[in-house]
């Protein structure tokens, strides 16, 4: 996880913008409060494995995380 911004309100849901660095470079994903799991919102420095879904919002294609789990957490809790 390279960065996290938010939450912002979008259509009555809290939404976080996530910046992820993957094998093919950097990606920008969104996470809604409906898909936050017991680990909470992913934090900077964590490695996650995720499932994503593309959705059309107005005239823009956005990528939303629908499921994830933390693979490694270098952050002390």
Coordinates of N, CA and C in Angstrom, one line a residue:
X1 N 0.9 -1.2 0.0 CA 0.0 0.0 0.0 C 0.9 1.2 0.0
X2 N 0.8 2.0 -1.0 CA 1.6 3.2 -1.1 C 1.0 4.5 -0.5
X3 N -0.3 4.5 -0.4 CA -1.0 5.6 0.2 C -2.5 5.5 0.3
X4 N -3.0 6.2 1.3 CA -4.5 6.1 1.6 C -5.0 7.5 1.8
X5 N -6.1 7.9 1.2 CA -6.7 9.2 1.4 C -8.2 9.0 1.7
X6 N -8.7 9.8 2.6 CA -10.1 9.7 2.9 C -10.3 9.4 4.4
X7 N -11.6 9.2 4.7 CA -12.7 9.0 3.8 C -13.4 10.2 3.3
X8 N -14.0 10.1 2.2 CA -14.9 11.2 1.6 C -16.3 10.5 1.5
X9 N -17.3 11.4 1.4 CA -18.7 10.9 1.3 C -19.0 10.8 -0.2
X10 N -19.6 9.7 -0.6 CA -20.0 9.6 -2.0 C -21.3 8.7 -2.0
X11 N -22.4 9.4 -2.3 CA -23.7 8.7 -2.4 C -24.0 7.9 -1.1
X12 N -23.9 8.6 0.0 CA -24.2 8.1 1.4 C -23.2 7.0 1.8
X13 N -22.1 6.9 1.2 CA -21.1 5.9 1.7 C -19.7 6.6 1.9
X14 N -19.0 6.1 2.9 CA -17.6 6.6 3.0 C -16.7 5.9 2.0
X15 N -15.9 6.6 1.3 CA -15.0 6.0 0.3 C -13.6 6.5 0.5
X16 N -12.7 5.5 0.5 CA -11.2 5.8 0.6 C -10.6 5.6 -0.7
X17 N -9.6 6.4 -1.1 CA -8.8 6.3 -2.3 C -7.5 5.6 -1.9
X18 N -7.2 4.5 -2.5 CA -6.0 3.7 -2.2 C -5.0 3.7 -3.4
X19 N -3.8 4.0 -3.1 CA -2.7 4.0 -4.1 C -1.9 2.7 -3.9
X20 N -1.9 1.8 -4.8 CA -1.3 0.5 -4.7 C -0.2 0.3 -5.7
X21 N 0.9 -0.2 -5.3 CA 2.0 -0.5 -6.2 C 2.0 -2.0 -6.4
X22 N 1.7 -2.4 -7.7 CA 1.7 -3.8 -8.0 C 2.8 -4.2 -8.9
X23 N 2.7 -5.4 -9.4 CA 3.8 -6.0 -10.3 C 3.9 -5.2 -11.6
X24 N 2.7 -4.6 -12.0 CA 2.7 -3.8 -13.3 C 2.7 -2.3 -13.1
X25 N 3.1 -1.9 -11.9 CA 3.1 -0.4 -11.6 C 2.1 0.0 -10.6
X26 N 1.9 1.3 -10.5 CA 1.0 1.9 -9.6 C -0.5 1.9 -10.1
X27 N -1.4 1.7 -9.2 CA -2.8 1.7 -9.5 C -3.6 2.5 -8.5
X28 N -4.7 3.0 -8.9 CA -5.6 3.8 -8.0 C -6.9 3.0 -7.8
X29 N -7.2 2.6 -6.6 CA -8.4 1.9 -6.3 C -9.3 2.7 -5.3
X30 N -10.5 2.3 -5.2 CA -11.4 2.9 -4.2 C -12.0 1.8 -3.3
X31 N -12.2 2.1 -2.1 CA -12.8 1.2 -1.1 C -13.9 1.8 -0.4
X32 N -15.1 1.2 -0.4 CA -16.3 1.8 0.2 C -16.4 1.2 1.6
X33 N -17.2 1.8 2.5 CA -17.4 1.3 3.8 C -18.2 -0.1 3.8
X34 N -18.8 -0.4 2.7 CA -19.5 -1.7 2.6 C -18.5 -2.9 2.5
X35 N -17.2 -2.6 2.1 CA -16.2 -3.6 1.9 C -15.1 -3.6 2.8
X36 N -15.1 -2.7 3.8 CA -14.1 -2.7 4.9 C -14.3 -3.9 5.7
X37 N -13.2 -4.7 5.9 CA -13.3 -5.9 6.7 C -12.8 -5.7 8.2
X38 N -12.6 -6.8 8.9 CA -12.2 -6.7 10.3 C -10.8 -6.0 10.5
X39 N -10.0 -6.1 9.5 CA -8.6 -5.4 9.5 C -8.7 -3.9 9.5
X40 N -9.9 -3.4 9.1 CA -10.0 -1.9 8.9 C -9.5 -1.5 7.5
X41 N -9.4 -0.3 7.3 CA -8.9 0.3 6.0 C -7.4 0.0 5.9
X42 N -7.0 -0.6 4.8 CA -5.5 -0.8 4.7 C -4.7 0.4 4.9
X43 N -3.6 0.3 5.5 CA -2.7 1.4 5.8 C -1.4 1.4 5.0
X44 N -0.8 2.5 4.9 CA 0.4 2.7 4.2 C 1.5 1.7 4.7
X45 N 2.2 1.0 3.8 CA 3.2 0.0 4.2 C 2.7 -1.4 4.3
X46 N 1.4 -1.6 4.4 CA 0.9 -3.0 4.4 C 0.9 -3.6 3.0
X47 N 1.1 -4.9 2.9 CA 0.9 -5.6 1.7 C -0.5 -6.3 1.8
X48 N -1.3 -6.2 0.7 CA -2.6 -6.8 0.7 C -2.7 -7.6 -0.6
X49 N -3.6 -8.6 -0.5 CA -4.1 -9.3 -1.6 C -5.6 -8.9 -1.8
X50 N -5.9 -8.5 -3.0 CA -7.3 -8.0 -3.2 C -8.0 -8.5 -4.4
X51 N -9.3 -8.4 -4.3 CA -10.2 -8.6 -5.5 C -10.8 -7.3 -5.8
X52 N -10.8 -6.9 -7.1 CA -11.4 -5.7 -7.5 C -12.4 -5.8 -8.6
X53 N -13.2 -4.8 -8.7 CA -14.3 -4.8 -9.7 C -14.4 -3.4 -10.4
X54 N -14.5 -3.4 -11.7 CA -14.6 -2.1 -12.4 C -16.1 -1.7 -12.4
X55 N -16.3 -0.4 -12.3 CA -17.7 0.1 -12.3 C -17.7 1.4 -13.0
X56 N -18.7 1.7 -13.7 CA -18.9 2.9 -14.5 C -19.6 3.9 -13.5
X57 N -19.0 5.1 -13.3 CA -19.6 6.1 -12.5 C -19.6 7.4 -13.3
X58 N -20.8 7.8 -13.6 CA -21.1 8.8 -14.6 C -20.5 8.4 -15.9
X59 N -19.4 9.0 -16.3 CA -18.8 8.6 -17.6 C -17.3 8.1 -17.4
X60 N -17.0 7.8 -16.2 CA -15.6 7.4 -15.8 C -15.6 5.9 -15.3
X61 N -14.7 5.1 -15.7 CA -14.5 3.8 -15.2 C -13.6 3.9 -13.9
X62 N -14.2 3.3 -12.8 CA -13.5 3.3 -11.5 C -13.3 1.9 -11.1
X63 N -12.2 1.7 -10.3 CA -11.9 0.3 -9.8 C -12.1 0.3 -8.3
X64 N -13.0 -0.6 -7.9 CA -13.3 -0.7 -6.5 C -12.8 -2.0 -5.9
X65 N -12.2 -2.0 -4.7 CA -11.8 -3.3 -4.0 C -13.1 -3.9 -3.5
X66 N -13.3 -5.1 -3.7 CA -14.5 -5.8 -3.2 C -14.2 -6.8 -2.1
X67 N -12.9 -7.2 -2.0 CA -12.4 -8.0 -0.9 C -10.9 -7.9 -0.8
X68 N -10.4 -8.0 0.4 CA -8.9 -7.9 0.6 C -8.6 -8.6 1.9
X69 N -7.3 -9.0 2.0 CA -6.8 -9.4 3.3 C -5.3 -8.9 3.3
X70 N -4.8 -8.7 4.6 CA -3.5 -8.2 4.8 C -2.5 -9.4 4.7
X71 N -1.5 -9.3 3.8 CA -0.6 -10.4 3.6 C 0.6 -10.2 4.6
X72 N 1.1 -8.9 4.7 CA 2.1 -8.6 5.8 C 1.9 -7.2 6.3
X73 N 2.1 -7.1 7.5 CA 1.9 -5.8 8.2 C 3.1 -5.4 8.9
X74 N 4.0 -4.5 8.3 CA 5.2 -4.1 9.0 C 4.9 -3.0 10.1
X75 N 3.7 -2.6 10.2 CA 3.4 -1.6 11.2 C 3.0 -2.2 12.6
X76 N 3.6 -1.6 13.6 CA 3.2 -2.2 15.0 C 1.8 -1.8 15.3
X77 N 1.1 -2.7 15.9 CA -0.3 -2.4 16.3 C -0.5 -2.4 17.7

